[in-house]
C-alpha positions as a printed NumPy array, in Angstrom:
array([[-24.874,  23.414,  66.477],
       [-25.069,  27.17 ,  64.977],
       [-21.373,  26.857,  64.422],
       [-22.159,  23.816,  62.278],
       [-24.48 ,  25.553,  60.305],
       [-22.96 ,  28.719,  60.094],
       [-19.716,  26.593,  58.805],
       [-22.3  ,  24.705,  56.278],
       [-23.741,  27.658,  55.069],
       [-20.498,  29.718,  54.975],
       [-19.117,  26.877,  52.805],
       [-21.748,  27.114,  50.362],
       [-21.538,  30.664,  50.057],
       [-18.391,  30.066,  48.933],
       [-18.353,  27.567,  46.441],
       [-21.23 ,  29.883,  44.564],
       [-18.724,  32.691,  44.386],
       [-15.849,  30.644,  43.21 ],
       [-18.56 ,  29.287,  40.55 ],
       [-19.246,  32.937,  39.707],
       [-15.874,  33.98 ,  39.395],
       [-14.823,  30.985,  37.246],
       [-17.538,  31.375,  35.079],
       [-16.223,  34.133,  32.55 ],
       [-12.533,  32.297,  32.406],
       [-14.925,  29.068,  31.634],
       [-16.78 ,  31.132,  28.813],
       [-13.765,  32.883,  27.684],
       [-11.858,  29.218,  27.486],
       [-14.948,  27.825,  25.343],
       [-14.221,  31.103,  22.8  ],
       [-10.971,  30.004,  22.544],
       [-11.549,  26.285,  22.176],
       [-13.995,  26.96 ,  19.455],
       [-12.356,  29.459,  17.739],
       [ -9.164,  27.115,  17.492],
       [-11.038,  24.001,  16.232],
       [-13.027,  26.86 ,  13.914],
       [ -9.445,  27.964,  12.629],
       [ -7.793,  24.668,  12.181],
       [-11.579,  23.001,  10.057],
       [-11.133,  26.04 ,   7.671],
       [ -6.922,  25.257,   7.392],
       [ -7.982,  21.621,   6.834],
       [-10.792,  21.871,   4.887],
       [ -8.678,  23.558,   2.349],
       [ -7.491,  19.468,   1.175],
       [-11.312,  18.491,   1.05 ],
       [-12.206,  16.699,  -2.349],
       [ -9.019,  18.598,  -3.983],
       [ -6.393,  16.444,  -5.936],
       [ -3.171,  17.137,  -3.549],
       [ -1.167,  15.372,  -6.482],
       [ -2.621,  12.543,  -5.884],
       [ -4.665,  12.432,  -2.832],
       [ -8.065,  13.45 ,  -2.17 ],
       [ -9.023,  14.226,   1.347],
       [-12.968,  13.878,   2.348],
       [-13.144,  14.013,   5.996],
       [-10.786,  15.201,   9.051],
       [-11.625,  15.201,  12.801],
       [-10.145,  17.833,  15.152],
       [ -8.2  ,  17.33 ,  16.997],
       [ -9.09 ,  13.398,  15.859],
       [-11.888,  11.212,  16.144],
       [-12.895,   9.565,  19.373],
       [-12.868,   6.099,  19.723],
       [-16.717,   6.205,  20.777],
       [-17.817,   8.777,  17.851],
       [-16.449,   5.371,  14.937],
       [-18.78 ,   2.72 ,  14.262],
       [-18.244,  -0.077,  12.213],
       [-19.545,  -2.479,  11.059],
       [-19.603,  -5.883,   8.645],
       [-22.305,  -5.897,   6.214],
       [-23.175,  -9.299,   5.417],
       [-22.358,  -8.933,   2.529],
       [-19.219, -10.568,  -0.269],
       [-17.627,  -9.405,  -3.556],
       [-15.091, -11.716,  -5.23 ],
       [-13.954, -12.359,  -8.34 ],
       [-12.459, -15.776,  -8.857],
       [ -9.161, -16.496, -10.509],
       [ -9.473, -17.882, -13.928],
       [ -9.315, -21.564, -13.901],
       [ -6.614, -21.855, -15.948],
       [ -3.514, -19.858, -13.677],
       [ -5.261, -21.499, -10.75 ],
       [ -2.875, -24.65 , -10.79 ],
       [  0.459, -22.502, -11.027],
       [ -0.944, -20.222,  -8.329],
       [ -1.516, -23.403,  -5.749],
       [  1.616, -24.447,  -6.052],
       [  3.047, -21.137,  -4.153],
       [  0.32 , -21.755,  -1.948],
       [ -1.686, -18.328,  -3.351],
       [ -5.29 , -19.213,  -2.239],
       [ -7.931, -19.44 ,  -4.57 ],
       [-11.848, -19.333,  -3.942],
       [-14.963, -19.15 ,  -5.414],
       [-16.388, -16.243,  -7.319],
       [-19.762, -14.305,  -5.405],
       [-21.395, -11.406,  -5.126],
       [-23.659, -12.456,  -2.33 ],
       [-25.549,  -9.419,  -1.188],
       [-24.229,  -7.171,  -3.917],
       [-25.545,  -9.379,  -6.584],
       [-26.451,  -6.042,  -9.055],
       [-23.293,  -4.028,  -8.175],
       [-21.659,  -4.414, -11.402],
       [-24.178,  -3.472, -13.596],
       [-24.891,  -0.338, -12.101],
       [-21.159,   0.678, -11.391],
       [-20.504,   0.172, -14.65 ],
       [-23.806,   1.94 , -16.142],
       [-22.277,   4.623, -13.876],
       [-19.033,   4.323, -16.093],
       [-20.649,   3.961, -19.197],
       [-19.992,   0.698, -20.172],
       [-22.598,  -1.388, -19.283],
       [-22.133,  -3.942, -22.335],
       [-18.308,  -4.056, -22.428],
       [-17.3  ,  -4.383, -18.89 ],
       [-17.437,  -8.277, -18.99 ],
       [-14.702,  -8.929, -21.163],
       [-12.665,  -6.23 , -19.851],
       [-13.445,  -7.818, -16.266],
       [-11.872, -11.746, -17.412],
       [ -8.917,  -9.447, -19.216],
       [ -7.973,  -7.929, -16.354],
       [ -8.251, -10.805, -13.978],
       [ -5.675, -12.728, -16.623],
       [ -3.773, -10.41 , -16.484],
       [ -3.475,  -9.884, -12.552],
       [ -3.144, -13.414, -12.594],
       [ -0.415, -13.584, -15.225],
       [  1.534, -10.864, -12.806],
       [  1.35 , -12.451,  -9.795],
       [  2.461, -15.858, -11.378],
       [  5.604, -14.267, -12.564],
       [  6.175, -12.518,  -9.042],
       [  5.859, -15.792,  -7.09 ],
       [  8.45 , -17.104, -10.058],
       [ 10.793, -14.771,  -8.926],
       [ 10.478, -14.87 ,  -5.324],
       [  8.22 , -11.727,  -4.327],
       [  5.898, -12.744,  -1.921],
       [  2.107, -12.963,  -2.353],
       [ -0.601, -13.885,  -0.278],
       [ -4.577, -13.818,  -1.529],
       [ -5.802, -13.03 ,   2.294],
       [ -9.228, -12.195,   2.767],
       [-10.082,  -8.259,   2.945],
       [-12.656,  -5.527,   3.745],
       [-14.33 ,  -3.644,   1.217],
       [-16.125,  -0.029,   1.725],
       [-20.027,  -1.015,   1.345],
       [-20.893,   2.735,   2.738],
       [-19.719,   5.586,   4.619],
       [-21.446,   8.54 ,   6.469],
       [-19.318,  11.455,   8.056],
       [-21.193,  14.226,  10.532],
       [-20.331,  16.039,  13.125],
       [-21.822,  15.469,  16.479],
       [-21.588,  18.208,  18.485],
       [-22.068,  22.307,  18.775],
       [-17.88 ,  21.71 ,  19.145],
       [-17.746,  20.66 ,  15.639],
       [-16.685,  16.231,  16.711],
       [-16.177,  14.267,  14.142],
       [-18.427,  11.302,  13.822],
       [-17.504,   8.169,  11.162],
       [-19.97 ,   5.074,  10.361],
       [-18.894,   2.739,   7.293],
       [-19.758,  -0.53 ,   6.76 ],
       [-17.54 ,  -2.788,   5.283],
       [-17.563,  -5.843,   2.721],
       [-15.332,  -9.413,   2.422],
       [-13.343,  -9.05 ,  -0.721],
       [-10.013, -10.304,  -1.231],
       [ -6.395,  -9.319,  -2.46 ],
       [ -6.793, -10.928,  -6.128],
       [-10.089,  -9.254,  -6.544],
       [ -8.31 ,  -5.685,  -5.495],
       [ -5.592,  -6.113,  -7.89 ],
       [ -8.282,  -6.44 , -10.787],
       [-10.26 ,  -3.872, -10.048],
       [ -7.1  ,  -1.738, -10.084],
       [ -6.181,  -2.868, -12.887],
       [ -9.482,  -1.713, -14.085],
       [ -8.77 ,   1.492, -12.609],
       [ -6.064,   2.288, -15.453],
       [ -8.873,   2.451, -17.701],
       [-11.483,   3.945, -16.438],
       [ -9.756,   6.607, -14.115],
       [-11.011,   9.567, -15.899],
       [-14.345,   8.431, -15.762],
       [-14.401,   8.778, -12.112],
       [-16.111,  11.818, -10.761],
       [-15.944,  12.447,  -7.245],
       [-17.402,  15.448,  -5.302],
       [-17.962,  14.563,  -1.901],
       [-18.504,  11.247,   0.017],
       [-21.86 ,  10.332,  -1.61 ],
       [-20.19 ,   9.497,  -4.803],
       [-18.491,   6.746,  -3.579],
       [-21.478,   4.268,  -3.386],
       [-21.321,   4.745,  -7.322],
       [-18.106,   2.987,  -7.205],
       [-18.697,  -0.24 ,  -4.504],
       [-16.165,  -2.748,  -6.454],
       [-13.419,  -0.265,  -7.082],
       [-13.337,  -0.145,  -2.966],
       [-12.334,  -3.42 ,  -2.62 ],
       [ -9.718,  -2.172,  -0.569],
       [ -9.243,   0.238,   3.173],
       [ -5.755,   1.012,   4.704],
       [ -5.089,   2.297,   7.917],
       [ -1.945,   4.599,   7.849],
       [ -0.207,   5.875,  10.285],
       [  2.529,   8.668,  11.613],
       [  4.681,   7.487,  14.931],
       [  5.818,  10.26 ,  17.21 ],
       [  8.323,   8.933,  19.571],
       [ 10.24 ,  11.113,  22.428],
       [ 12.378,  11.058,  25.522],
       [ 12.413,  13.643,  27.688],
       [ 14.591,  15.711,  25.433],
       [ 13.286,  15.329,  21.901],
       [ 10.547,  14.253,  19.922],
       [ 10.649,  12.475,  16.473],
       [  8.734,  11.588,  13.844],
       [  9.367,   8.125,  12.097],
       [  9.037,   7.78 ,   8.182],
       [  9.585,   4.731,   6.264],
       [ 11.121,   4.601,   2.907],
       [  9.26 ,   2.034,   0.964],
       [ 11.105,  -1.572,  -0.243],
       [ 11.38 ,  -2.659,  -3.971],
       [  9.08 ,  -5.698,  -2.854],
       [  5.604,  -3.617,  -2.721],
       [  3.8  ,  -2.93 ,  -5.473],
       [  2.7  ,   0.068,  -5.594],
       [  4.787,   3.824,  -4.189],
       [  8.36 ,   1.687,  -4.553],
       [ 11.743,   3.289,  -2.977],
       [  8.975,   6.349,  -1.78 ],
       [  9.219,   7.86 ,   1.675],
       [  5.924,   6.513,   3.132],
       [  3.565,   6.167,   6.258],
       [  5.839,   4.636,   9.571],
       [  3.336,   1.856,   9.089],
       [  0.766,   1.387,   6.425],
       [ -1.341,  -1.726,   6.709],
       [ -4.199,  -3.491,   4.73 ],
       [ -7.614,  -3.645,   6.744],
       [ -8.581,  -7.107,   7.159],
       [-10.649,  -9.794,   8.143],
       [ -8.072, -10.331,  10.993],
       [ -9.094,  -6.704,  12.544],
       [-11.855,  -7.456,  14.318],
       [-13.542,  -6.271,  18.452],
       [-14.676,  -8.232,  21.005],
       [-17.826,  -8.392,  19.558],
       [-16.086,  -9.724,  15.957],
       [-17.004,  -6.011,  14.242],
       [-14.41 ,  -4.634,  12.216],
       [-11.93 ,  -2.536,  14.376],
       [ -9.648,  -0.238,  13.056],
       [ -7.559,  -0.206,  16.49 ],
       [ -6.804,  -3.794,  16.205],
       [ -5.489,  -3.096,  12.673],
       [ -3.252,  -0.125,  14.441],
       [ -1.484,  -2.483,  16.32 ],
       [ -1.064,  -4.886,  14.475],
       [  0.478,  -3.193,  12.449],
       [  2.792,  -2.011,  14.637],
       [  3.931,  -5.456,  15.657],
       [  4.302,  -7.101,  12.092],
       [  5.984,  -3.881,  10.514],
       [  7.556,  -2.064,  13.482],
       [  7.958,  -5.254,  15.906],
       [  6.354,  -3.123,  18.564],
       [  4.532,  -5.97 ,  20.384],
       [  2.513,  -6.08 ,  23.884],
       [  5.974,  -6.117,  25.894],
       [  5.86 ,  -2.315,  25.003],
       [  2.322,  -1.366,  25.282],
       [  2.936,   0.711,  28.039],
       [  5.229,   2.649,  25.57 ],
       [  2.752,   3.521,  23.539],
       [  1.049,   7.093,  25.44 ],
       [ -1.625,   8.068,  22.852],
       [ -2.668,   7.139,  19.393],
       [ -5.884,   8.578,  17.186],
       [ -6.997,   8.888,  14.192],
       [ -7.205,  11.856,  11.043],
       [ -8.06 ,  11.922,   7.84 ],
       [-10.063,   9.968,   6.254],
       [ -9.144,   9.859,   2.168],
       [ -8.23 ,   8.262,  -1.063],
       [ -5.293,   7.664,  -3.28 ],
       [ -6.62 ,   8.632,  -6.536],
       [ -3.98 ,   7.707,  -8.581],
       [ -5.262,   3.809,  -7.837],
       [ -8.683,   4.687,  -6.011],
       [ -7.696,   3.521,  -2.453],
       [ -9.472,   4.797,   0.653],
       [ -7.924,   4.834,   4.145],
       [ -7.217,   6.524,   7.414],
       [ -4.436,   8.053,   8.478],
       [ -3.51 ,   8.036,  12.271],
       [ -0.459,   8.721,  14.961],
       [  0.883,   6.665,  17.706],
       [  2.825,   8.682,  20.664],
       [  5.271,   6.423,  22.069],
       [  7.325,   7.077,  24.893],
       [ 11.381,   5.951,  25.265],
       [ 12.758,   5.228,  28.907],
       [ 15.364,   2.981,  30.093],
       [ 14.446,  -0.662,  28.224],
       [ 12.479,   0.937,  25.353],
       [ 15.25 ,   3.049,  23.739],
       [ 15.617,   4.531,  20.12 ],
       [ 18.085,   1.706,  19.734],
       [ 15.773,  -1.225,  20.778],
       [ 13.011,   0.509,  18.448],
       [ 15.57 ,   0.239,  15.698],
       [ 16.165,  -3.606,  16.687],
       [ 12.904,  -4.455,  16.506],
       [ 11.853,  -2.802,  13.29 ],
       [ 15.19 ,  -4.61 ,  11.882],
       [ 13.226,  -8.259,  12.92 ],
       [  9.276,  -7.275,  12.029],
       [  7.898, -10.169,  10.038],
       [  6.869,  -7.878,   7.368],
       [  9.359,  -5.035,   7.385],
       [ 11.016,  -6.464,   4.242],
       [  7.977,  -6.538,   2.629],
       [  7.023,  -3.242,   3.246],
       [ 10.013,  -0.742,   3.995],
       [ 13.799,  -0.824,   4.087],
       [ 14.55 ,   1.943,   6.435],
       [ 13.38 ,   4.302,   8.767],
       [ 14.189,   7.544,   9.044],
       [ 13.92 ,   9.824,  12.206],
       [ 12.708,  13.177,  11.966],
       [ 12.931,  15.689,  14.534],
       [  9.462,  17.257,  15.091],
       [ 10.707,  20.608,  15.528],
       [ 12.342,  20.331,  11.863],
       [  9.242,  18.599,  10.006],
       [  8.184,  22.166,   8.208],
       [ 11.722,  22.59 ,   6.488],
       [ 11.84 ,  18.279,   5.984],
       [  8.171,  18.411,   4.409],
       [  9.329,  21.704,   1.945],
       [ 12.289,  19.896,   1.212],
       [ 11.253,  16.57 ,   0.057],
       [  7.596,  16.487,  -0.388],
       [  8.508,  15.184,  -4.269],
       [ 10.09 ,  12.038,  -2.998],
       [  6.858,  11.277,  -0.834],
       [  3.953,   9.074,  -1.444],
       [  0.923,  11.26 ,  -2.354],
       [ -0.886,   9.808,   0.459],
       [  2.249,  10.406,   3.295],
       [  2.609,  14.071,   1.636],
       [ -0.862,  15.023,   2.13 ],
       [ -1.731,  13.611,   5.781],
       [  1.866,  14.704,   6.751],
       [  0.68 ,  18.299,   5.989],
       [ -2.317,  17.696,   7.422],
       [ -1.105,  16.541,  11.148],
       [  1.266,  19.578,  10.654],
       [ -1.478,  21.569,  10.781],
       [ -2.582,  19.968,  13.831],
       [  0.584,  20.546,  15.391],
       [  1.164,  24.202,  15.006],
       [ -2.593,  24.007,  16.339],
       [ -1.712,  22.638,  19.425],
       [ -4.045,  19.616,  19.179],
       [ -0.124,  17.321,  19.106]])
């Protein structure tokens, strides 16, 4: 029995020392770990609420933000502006959905956006203009061939950024609005005029501006490797899109919309991640084992057209039946890869310095910025 306790007590004596001798490599690895993330928020925070040519960040998480530390949710609430009546016929026939006009829940937003913009008497008129004119554009699109659909969208209603802990976590709450694709298309329109009246200086700002956010992307970087190397994919944009044509862009860039829901029918911006990846990359559930890792950034806007989003990576993995080849097949048959890109272009990681210095000019302003940005992170450590 003494040898029991003597073995008992003997044991415990022991794991206190091993406690005590861990305990400065546990406070010297804490130094370190804050001191990184402490280095790499001053290298990022270097973008914040600047105009990168383009692109204005206003919030980054380091190394990204955890799933747990995003909440999201759908307001209630509905901003659309209805087609005029008159394009509504031609528009039906190419089966571009029309619906009614509302503002339920937002019922004074215009008013005060536009008292924000000065205009509070004019705006009206310009509003119908532009919507004509979107109209007239997408008519003659449809007439020669492009495809259009007028799919349901979310809106930003409100965001809040903060960090959580003494370790600096990011934390992201927005809540989101329905809008819809013709109603974006107006109010960037609208955009064009009003652009330098916009005045932006850090996230609270934006609730100045409700309408003009009738749109949220989700962006994102894939990293894909074997055992030997480690890429990064790009896309080079198609002459179908609209907007950042024959650009290198985002491996995937995808509208966030009413189809991007959780469990609990909240909007998710992981469900937008992969689907993305399936209707642009053709990366569907046969390869989800593939895919190792994913997060996500930076949260910003395009302020050439006034378009927030996230940016984000996906790590996938190649082995024997998931091979650059069969990524290359499936990209080649994505149901929207010809609406989106035309190519994509592999970049080894280890050469993504001398690629960014070398054709940063023939990026999109968004893909330049957040490709600098998860550079950072690399030579961090954090990828």
């Amino acid at each position: 029995m003494e040898h029991i306790i003597s073995g008992i007590i003997g044991a415990i004596i022991g794991y206190i020392v091993s406690l005590i001798l861990d305990l400065p490599k546990t406070k010297i690895d804490n130094h370190l770990k804050k001191k990184r993330v402490k280095k790499t928020s001053k290298k990022l925070s270097q973008f914040d609420f600047s105009n990168d040519s383009g692109y204005m960040a206003l919030d980054h998480a380091i190394p990204f933000y955890e799933e747990n530390n995003i909440d999201l949710k759908h307001a209630g609430k509905e901003f659309i502006i209805e087609i005029p009546d008159k394009f509504k016929p031609q528009l039906e026939q190419y089966k571009f959905e029309t619906r009614k006009g509302t503002q339920k829940g937002l019922e004074n937003i215009l008013i005060e956006t536009f008292s924000f913009l000065s205009d509070s008497d004019d705006y009206k008129s310009k509003l119908l203009f532009a919507a004509e004119e979107v109209a007239k554009d997408f008519i003659t699109q449809l007439e020669n061939g492009a495809t259009r659909f007028n799919g349901k969208m979310f809106g930003v209603r409100s965001v809040k950024c903060e960090r959580l802990t003494e370790d600096e976590k990011a934390g992201l709450s927005m809540e989101f609005y329905t809008t819809d694709y013709f109603t974006y298309r107006v109010f960037a329109r609208l955009y064009e005029e009003y652009k330098s009246r916009f005045l932006i200086k850090g996230i609270e700002d934006l609730k100045k501006y409700i309408p003009f956010l009738s749109s949220f992307g989700i962006a994102n970087f894939v990293i894909a490797s074997d055992d030997l190397d480690e890429y990064i994919l790009l896309g080079h944009r198609s002459n179908n899109v609209i907007v950042d044509k024959n650009r290198l862009h985002f491996s995937m860039n995808e509208a966030f919309s009413l189809k991007d829901i959780d469990e609990f029918e909240e909007p998710s911006f992981k469900s937008c991640l992969f689907r993305g990846l399936k209707e642009e990359l053709g990366i569907n559930k046969d390869f989800k084992k593939n895919v190792v890792d994913y997060g996500f950034l930076d949260l910003g806007m395009d302020i050439n057209r006034m378009e927030m989003g996230i940016s984000s990576f996906t790590k996938l993995k190649f082995d024997d039946n998931f091979t650059p080849d069969t990524l290359r097949q499936l990209y080649s048959i994505a149901q929207d890869r010809e609406l989106e890109t035309k190519k994509l272009e592999f970049i080894p990681m280890s050469n993504l310095d001398k690629f960014i210095s070398k054709n940063e000019h023939k990026m999109s302003a968004g893909c330049r910025a957040t490709l600098k940005l998860l550079h950072a992170r690399r030579i961090a450590g954090y990828l």
